[in-house]
Coordinates of C-alpha atoms and ligand atoms in Angstrom, one line a residue:
X1 CA -27.6 117.7 -35.5
X2 CA -29.3 115.0 -33.2
X3 CA -28.5 115.3 -29.8
X4 CA -28.3 111.4 -29.0
X5 CA -27.1 109.0 -26.4
X6 CA -23.6 107.8 -26.4
X7 CA -23.3 104.9 -28.5
X8 CA -21.6 102.7 -25.8
X9 CA -24.8 102.8 -24.1
X10 CA -26.6 101.7 -27.4
X11 CA -24.6 98.9 -29.0
X12 CA -25.4 96.6 -26.0
X13 CA -29.0 96.5 -27.3
X14 CA -27.8 94.7 -30.7
X15 CA -27.0 91.1 -30.9
X16 CA -23.4 91.6 -31.7
X17 CA -21.0 88.6 -31.3
X18 CA -19.3 89.7 -28.4
X19 CA -19.5 92.9 -25.9
X20 CA -18.1 96.3 -27.3
X21 CA -14.3 97.2 -26.3
X22 CA -14.0 100.0 -28.6
X23 CA -16.3 102.7 -30.2
X24 CA -15.1 105.5 -32.4
X25 CA -16.6 108.2 -34.9
X26 CA -16.4 106.7 -38.3
X27 CA -16.4 108.0 -41.9
X28 CA -17.3 111.3 -43.4
X29 CA -20.9 111.1 -44.4
X30 CA -22.7 114.6 -44.2
X31 CA -26.0 113.1 -42.7
X32 CA -26.2 110.5 -40.0
X33 CA -23.7 109.9 -36.7
X34 CA -21.4 106.8 -37.8
X35 CA -19.5 104.6 -35.2
X36 CA -17.1 101.8 -35.8
X37 CA -17.5 99.1 -32.9
X38 CA -15.0 96.4 -32.1
X39 CA -16.3 93.6 -29.8
X40 CA -14.0 91.3 -27.5
X41 CA -14.5 88.4 -30.2
X42 CA -12.7 90.7 -32.9
X43 CA -15.9 91.5 -34.7
X44 CA -16.3 94.9 -36.6
X45 CA -19.7 96.8 -36.9
X46 CA -21.1 100.1 -38.0
X47 CA -23.4 101.7 -35.5
X48 CA -25.5 104.8 -36.7
X49 CA -28.1 107.1 -35.3
X50 CA -30.3 108.2 -37.8
X51 CA -30.6 111.9 -38.5
X52 CA -34.0 112.6 -37.7
X53 CA -33.9 116.1 -39.1
X54 CA -33.1 114.8 -42.6
X55 CA -35.2 111.6 -42.2
X56 CA -38.4 112.8 -40.4
X57 CA -39.9 108.8 -40.8
X58 CA -36.6 106.9 -39.6
X59 CA -39.2 103.8 -39.3
X60 CA -39.9 104.1 -43.1
X61 CA -36.2 104.4 -43.8
X62 CA -35.5 101.3 -42.2
X63 CA -38.6 99.6 -44.1
X64 CA -36.9 100.6 -47.4
X65 CA -33.5 99.6 -46.5
X66 CA -34.3 96.3 -45.1
X67 CA -36.5 95.8 -48.3
X68 CA -33.8 96.7 -50.6
X69 CA -30.9 94.6 -48.8
X70 CA -33.1 91.6 -48.7
X71 CA -33.9 92.0 -52.4
X72 CA -30.3 92.5 -53.2
X73 CA -29.2 89.5 -51.3
X74 CA -31.0 87.2 -53.5
X75 CA -29.1 88.7 -56.6
X76 CA -25.8 89.3 -55.5
X77 CA -23.1 86.6 -56.5
X78 CA -21.5 87.1 -53.3
X79 CA -22.9 88.1 -49.7
X80 CA -20.3 90.9 -49.5
X81 CA -21.8 92.4 -52.0
X82 CA -24.4 93.8 -49.8
X83 CA -25.1 95.3 -46.6
X84 CA -26.0 93.0 -43.4
X85 CA -27.9 94.4 -40.6
X86 CA -27.7 93.3 -36.8
X87 CA -31.0 92.5 -35.3
X88 CA -31.8 94.6 -32.0
X89 CA -32.9 92.8 -28.6
X90 CA -36.5 94.0 -29.5
X91 CA -36.3 92.1 -32.9
X92 CA -36.2 94.8 -35.0
X93 CA -33.4 96.2 -37.3
X94 CA -33.5 99.4 -35.1
X95 CA -33.4 100.5 -31.5
X96 CA -35.1 103.7 -30.1
X97 CA -33.4 105.4 -27.3
X98 CA -34.9 107.4 -24.7
X99 CA -34.6 110.5 -26.5
X100 CA -36.6 108.8 -29.4
X101 CA -33.6 108.6 -31.8
X102 CA -33.1 105.7 -34.1
X103 CA -30.1 103.6 -34.3
X104 CA -29.3 100.6 -36.6
X105 CA -26.2 98.4 -36.5
X106 CA -24.5 96.8 -39.8
X107 CA -21.7 94.3 -39.7
X108 CA -18.9 96.1 -41.0
X109 CA -18.1 95.7 -44.6
X110 CA -14.2 95.6 -44.8
X111 CA -13.7 97.5 -48.1
X112 CA -11.7 100.6 -49.5
X113 CA -14.0 103.9 -49.1
X114 CA -12.2 106.7 -51.2
X115 CA -12.9 110.4 -51.1
X116 CA -11.3 110.7 -54.3
X117 CA -10.4 108.3 -56.9
X118 CA -6.7 107.1 -56.5
X119 CA -6.4 105.6 -59.9
X120 CA -8.8 105.5 -63.2
X121 CA -9.4 101.8 -62.3
X122 CA -11.1 102.8 -58.8
X123 CA -13.5 105.3 -60.7
X124 CA -14.4 102.7 -63.3
X125 CA -15.2 100.3 -60.6
X126 CA -17.5 102.6 -58.6
X127 CA -19.3 103.0 -61.9
X128 CA -19.5 99.2 -62.1
X129 CA -20.9 99.1 -58.9
X130 CA -23.6 101.7 -58.9
X131 CA -24.6 100.6 -62.5
X132 CA -24.5 97.2 -61.6
X133 CA -27.0 98.5 -58.4
X134 CA -29.2 100.0 -60.8
X135 CA -29.7 97.1 -63.2
X136 CA -30.2 94.7 -59.9
X137 CA -33.2 97.1 -59.0
X138 CA -34.6 97.2 -62.5
X139 CA -37.8 94.9 -61.5
X140 CA -38.0 96.2 -57.7
X141 CA -41.6 96.9 -57.1
X142 CA -41.1 101.0 -56.8
X143 CA -44.6 101.4 -55.1
X144 CA -43.3 99.4 -52.3
X145 CA -41.1 102.0 -51.0
X146 CA -41.6 105.2 -48.9
X147 CA -40.6 108.2 -50.2
X148 CA -38.1 108.8 -47.3
X149 CA -37.3 112.6 -48.4
X150 CA -40.1 114.0 -50.3
X151 CA -39.2 115.2 -53.7
X152 CA -35.6 114.7 -53.1
X153 CA -34.1 115.4 -56.6
X154 CA -37.1 117.7 -57.5
X155 CA -35.0 120.6 -59.0
X156 CA -38.1 122.6 -59.1
X157 CA -39.1 122.0 -55.9
X158 CA -35.3 122.7 -54.8
X159 CA -35.6 126.2 -56.1
X160 CA -38.9 127.0 -54.6
X161 CA -37.4 126.1 -51.2
X162 CA -34.1 128.2 -51.8
X163 CA -36.3 131.0 -52.8
X164 CA -38.5 130.7 -49.5
X165 CA -35.2 130.5 -47.5
X166 CA -33.8 133.5 -49.3
X167 CA -36.9 135.2 -48.4
X168 CA -36.7 134.2 -45.0
X169 CA -33.0 135.0 -44.4
X170 CA -33.0 133.1 -41.3
X171 CA -29.2 133.5 -40.6
X172 CA -29.2 136.9 -42.0
X173 CA -26.4 135.9 -44.6
X174 CA -28.6 136.8 -48.0
X175 CA -26.6 139.9 -48.5
X176 CA -23.2 138.2 -48.7
X177 CA -24.4 135.7 -51.5
X178 CA -25.7 138.0 -54.6
X179 CA -23.6 136.6 -57.1
X180 CA -24.3 133.0 -56.3
X181 CA -27.9 133.8 -56.1
X182 CA -27.6 135.3 -59.5
X183 CA -25.7 132.5 -61.0
X184 CA -28.2 130.1 -59.6
X185 CA -31.3 132.1 -61.0
X186 CA -29.9 132.4 -64.3
X187 CA -30.0 128.7 -64.6
X188 CA -33.7 128.0 -63.1
X189 CA -35.6 127.0 -66.3
X190 CA -32.7 124.7 -67.4
X191 CA -32.6 123.0 -63.8
X192 CA -36.2 121.8 -64.1
X193 CA -35.3 119.7 -67.5
X194 CA -35.1 116.5 -66.0
X195 CA -38.4 117.1 -63.8
X196 CA -40.5 118.0 -66.8
X197 CA -39.0 115.0 -68.9
X198 CA -39.9 112.6 -66.2
X199 CA -43.4 114.1 -66.1
X200 CA -44.1 113.8 -69.5
X201 CA -42.7 110.4 -69.8
X202 CA -40.1 111.1 -72.0
X203 CA -37.5 109.8 -69.2
X204 CA -38.4 106.5 -67.2
X205 CA -38.8 106.8 -63.3
X206 CA -36.9 104.2 -62.0
X207 CA -35.8 102.8 -58.4
X208 CA -32.5 104.6 -57.9
X209 CA -29.9 105.1 -55.4
X210 CA -29.9 109.2 -55.4
X211 CA -26.8 109.4 -53.5
X212 CA -24.0 108.1 -55.4
X213 CA -21.0 109.5 -54.4
X214 CA -17.7 107.7 -54.2
X215 CA -17.4 107.4 -50.5
X216 CA -20.8 105.5 -50.7
X217 CA -19.2 102.5 -52.4
X218 CA -16.7 100.1 -51.3
X219 CA -14.1 98.5 -53.2
X220 CA -12.3 94.8 -52.5
X221 CA -9.3 95.7 -50.4
X222 CA -7.4 92.9 -52.6
X223 CA -9.0 93.2 -56.0
X224 CA -9.9 96.7 -55.8
X225 CA -13.0 95.3 -57.7
X226 CA -16.6 97.2 -56.8
X227 CA -17.6 95.3 -53.8
X228 CA -20.8 97.0 -52.0
X229 CA -23.1 100.0 -52.5
X230 CA -23.5 101.7 -49.1
X231 CA -26.0 104.5 -47.7
X232 CA -29.2 103.3 -49.1
X233 CA -31.5 105.6 -47.0
X234 CA -32.5 107.6 -50.1
X235 CA -33.1 104.6 -52.4
X236 CA -36.4 105.6 -53.9
X237 CA -38.2 106.2 -57.3
X238 CA -35.8 108.5 -59.2
X239 CA -33.9 109.2 -62.5
X240 CA -30.7 107.2 -63.6
X241 CA -29.3 110.7 -64.9
X242 CA -29.2 111.9 -61.1
X243 CA -27.2 108.8 -60.1
X244 CA -24.8 108.8 -63.0
X245 CA -24.6 112.8 -62.5
X246 CA -24.0 112.8 -58.9
X247 CA -21.0 110.3 -59.3
X248 CA -19.4 112.6 -61.7
X249 CA -20.2 115.8 -59.4
X250 CA -18.4 114.3 -56.8
X251 CA -15.6 112.0 -58.3
X252 CA -14.9 113.4 -61.9
X253 CA -14.0 116.9 -60.3
X254 CA -10.6 118.2 -60.0
X255 CA -10.8 119.1 -56.7
X256 CA -13.1 117.9 -53.4
X257 CA -16.5 119.2 -53.1
X258 CA -15.7 121.5 -50.7
X259 CA -12.3 123.0 -52.0
X260 CA -12.1 126.6 -50.8
X261 CA -10.0 127.7 -53.9
X262 CA -12.5 127.8 -56.8
X263 CA -9.7 128.0 -59.2
X264 CA -8.7 124.6 -58.6
X265 CA -12.4 123.1 -59.4
X266 CA -13.5 121.9 -62.7
X267 CA -14.3 118.6 -64.6
X268 CA -12.1 116.1 -65.2
X269 CA -12.6 114.8 -68.8
X270 CA -10.4 111.8 -68.5
X271 CA -12.4 110.8 -65.4
X272 CA -15.7 111.5 -66.8
X273 CA -15.0 109.2 -69.8
X274 CA -13.8 106.6 -67.3
X275 CA -17.3 106.6 -65.1
X276 CA -19.3 107.1 -68.4
X277 CA -17.7 103.7 -69.7
X278 CA -17.9 101.8 -66.7
X279 CA -21.6 102.8 -66.1
X280 CA -22.6 102.0 -69.4
X281 CA -21.0 98.6 -69.1
X282 CA -22.8 97.6 -66.0
X283 CA -26.2 99.4 -66.7
X284 CA -27.6 98.1 -69.8
X285 CA -31.0 99.1 -69.6
X286 CA -30.9 103.1 -70.2
X287 CA -33.2 104.3 -73.2
X288 CA -31.6 106.5 -75.9
X289 CA -32.8 109.6 -74.2
X290 CA -31.1 108.6 -70.9
X291 CA -27.9 107.9 -72.4
X292 CA -28.0 111.6 -74.6
X293 CA -29.0 113.5 -71.7
X294 CA -26.2 111.8 -69.3
X295 CA -24.1 115.4 -69.3
X296 CA -27.1 117.0 -68.3
X297 CA -27.6 114.8 -65.6
X298 CA -24.4 115.8 -64.2
X299 CA -24.8 119.4 -64.6
X300 CA -28.3 119.7 -63.2
X301 CA -27.3 117.5 -60.2
X302 CA -24.3 119.9 -59.6
X303 CA -26.4 122.7 -59.8
X304 CA -29.1 121.1 -57.7
X305 CA -26.2 120.6 -54.9
X306 CA -25.4 124.4 -55.1
X307 CA -28.8 125.2 -54.6
X308 CA -29.2 122.8 -51.5
X309 CA -25.9 123.9 -49.7
X310 CA -26.8 127.6 -50.0
X311 CA -30.3 127.0 -49.1
X312 CA -28.7 125.3 -46.0
X313 CA -26.4 128.3 -45.5
X314 CA -29.2 130.7 -45.7
X315 CA -31.1 128.5 -43.0
X316 CA -28.1 128.6 -40.7
X317 CA -26.6 125.1 -41.3
X318 CA -29.4 122.9 -40.2
X319 CA -29.3 120.2 -42.8
X320 CA -25.5 119.1 -43.8
X321 CA -22.7 118.6 -41.1
X322 CA -20.6 121.2 -41.2
X323 CA -16.9 121.8 -40.0
X324 CA -16.6 125.6 -39.9
X325 CA -19.2 128.7 -40.2
X326 CA -18.4 129.1 -43.9
X327 CA -18.5 125.3 -45.0
X328 CA -21.9 125.2 -46.8
X329 CA -20.8 128.5 -48.7
X330 CA -17.5 127.1 -49.6
X331 CA -19.4 124.1 -51.0
X332 CA -21.9 126.2 -53.0
X333 CA -18.9 128.1 -54.5
X334 CA -17.1 124.9 -55.4
X335 CA -20.1 123.6 -56.9
X336 CA -21.2 126.6 -59.1
X337 CA -17.3 126.6 -60.5
X338 CA -17.9 122.9 -61.4
X339 CA -21.1 123.9 -63.3
X340 CA -19.4 126.7 -65.1
X341 CA -16.5 124.5 -66.1
X342 CA -18.9 121.7 -67.4
X343 CA -20.6 124.5 -69.4
X344 CA -17.1 125.4 -70.7
X345 CA -16.7 121.8 -71.8
X346 CA -20.3 121.0 -72.8
X347 CA -19.5 119.9 -76.2
X348 CA -16.5 117.8 -75.2
X349 CA -18.9 116.1 -72.6
X350 CA -21.5 115.5 -75.2
X351 CA -18.9 114.0 -77.6
X352 CA -17.5 111.8 -74.8
X353 CA -20.7 110.3 -73.9
X354 CA -21.9 109.7 -77.6
X355 CA -18.3 107.7 -78.1
X356 CA -18.8 105.7 -75.0
X357 CA -22.3 104.9 -75.9
X358 CA -21.3 104.1 -79.5
X359 CA -19.2 101.2 -77.8
X360 CA -22.6 99.4 -76.3
Ligands
ADP401 P1 -24.1 109.2 -44.4 O1 -25.6 109.3 -44.7 O2 -23.9 110.3 -43.2 O3 -23.2 109.5 -45.6 P2 -23.3 106.3 -44.4 O4 -24.4 105.3 -44.5 O5 -22.9 106.8 -46.0 O6 -23.9 107.7 -43.8 O7 -22.0 106.1 -43.6 C1 -20.8 107.0 -43.6 C2 -19.7 106.3 -43.6 O8 -19.6 105.2 -43.0 C3 -19.9 105.9 -45.3 O9 -19.3 106.7 -46.2 C4 -18.6 104.7 -45.0 O10 -17.4 105.0 -44.9 C5 -19.0 104.1 -43.6 N1 -19.9 102.9 -43.6 C6 -21.4 102.9 -43.5 N2 -21.9 101.9 -43.3 C7 -20.7 100.7 -43.6 C8 -20.4 99.5 -43.6 N3 -21.8 98.8 -43.4 N4 -19.5 98.9 -43.8 C9 -18.2 99.6 -43.6 N5 -18.2 101.1 -43.6 C10 -19.5 101.8 -43.7
GN1_402 C1 -25.1 113.7 -48.5 O1 -25.0 111.1 -46.7 P1 -24.1 111.5 -47.5 O2 -23.2 112.2 -47.0 O3 -23.5 110.3 -48.3 C2 -26.8 114.2 -48.9 C3 -26.6 113.9 -50.3 C4 -25.5 115.0 -50.9 C5 -24.3 114.8 -50.1 C6 -23.3 115.8 -50.7 C7 -29.6 112.4 -47.4 O4 -24.9 112.6 -48.8 O5 -27.9 114.0 -51.1 O6 -25.4 114.7 -52.5 O7 -24.3 115.1 -48.9 N1 -27.6 112.8 -48.2 C8 -28.8 113.5 -48.0 O8 -22.1 115.6 -50.3 O9 -29.3 114.4 -48.0
MG403 MG1 -23.1 108.7 -47.1

C-alpha cells in the first residue's frame, strides 16, 4: 500500500464547508485509503488517497470519474443518485501531496452500505442500481475513457499473469497451493470464453462499472431503495456479464468473500434469482446472447477473482489490502468453492435466468 501523508494535513487543501474536526478510516474497500471527515459546520466528506500501485495513472482515473459523474448528473432524477466531488485549492478535483500521492474528496453520500444483503429486497435494489447505471451509460462515448487498469477483466491475460507469478514464485508460496493451481488450470479454456466472444463481436463491448460488489452501492436510509453507485475508478469498456457476475459472486454467495470455512461457501439460488430479476428489470438493453450467458458471467468472474487473489498471494500480497498473511489464499479458496458450487447447480442457474428473462 501507499505510504502517504496523514489525511489531516491533506483535507485543508480541499474547499470543504468548515474546518476538519475529525477524520477516521472508513469503509472496507480493498484498494484505496478511505477516510471520513467531519467539519465544524457539521458537514461530512469522504477523503481518499488513490492507490498508485493499482492505478498507475491517477490523473487518468480522475478524468474518467469526473467525466462519468458529470454525464450521470445530467441523467439522474435526483442529485443524491450520483457522486459529488469537492475541488481542491488548486482548482482540480484532486490534490497531489509532497510524496506524489493523489487525493480526492467527495461529499459524503449518507446511505446504507452493506457487506451482505440483509433482505432479498436490499439485494434487488442493488441490482436496480447497477442495472440502471449500465443503462444510463448506454450512449457514453467509450473512446473518451482511459483504460485505468489495462486488460482489467481480460481473463486470458489474468491467466497469463498468474502463470508468470507462479513461475517467479516471489513469496515462495507456490508449493502450498498445488490443489488450487490444478483447479484453476483445469478451467483455463472456459475462462477465456467471454474474451473470445467480445473479440468476435458476438458479445457487445459496453461502458461498464467493472467492480459491482454490494459495498460499492448505497441504499437510501429511509426507503432502502437504490440510491447511488460508488467506486467509479474502473468504469471502462467491458462486458455486462462481468458486472452482473461480480454482484452475484459477492452478494449471492452463502458466505463472505473471505470465509475461511469453505464448507459454508456456496451459491444462494434465491438471491441469484432476486438479483437477476432486478438487473433485467433495470437494464433493458441486454442482447439475447448476453442474457443467456449471465450464469457464465457469474462463474467466470468468480474464477477470475480466484486467479487474481492467488496471483497476489504468490506475489506476496502487493495488490489487495490484507488483514493477515493467509488472507489472499483464504479468499482464493472461498472463490474456488463458489465456482465448484455453481458448477453443481449449473442447470438450476440456467433455468432461473431463462425464467426471469421470459418475464421481460
Ligand atoms: P475502494 O476502491 O478501496 O473499494 P471505494 O471508493 O469503494 O474504495 O470506497 C470505500 C468505501 O468507502 C465504500 O465501500 C463506501 O463504504 C465508502 N464510500 C466511498 N465513497 C463514498 C461516498 N461518496 N459517500 C459515502 N460513502 C462512501
Ligand atoms: C477490489 O476496490 P474494491 O474493494 O471495491 C477490486 C475488485 C475486486 C474486489 C474484490 C480496482 O474492489 O476488482 O473484485 O476488490 N478493485 C480493483 O473484493 O482491483
Ligand atoms: Mg470499493
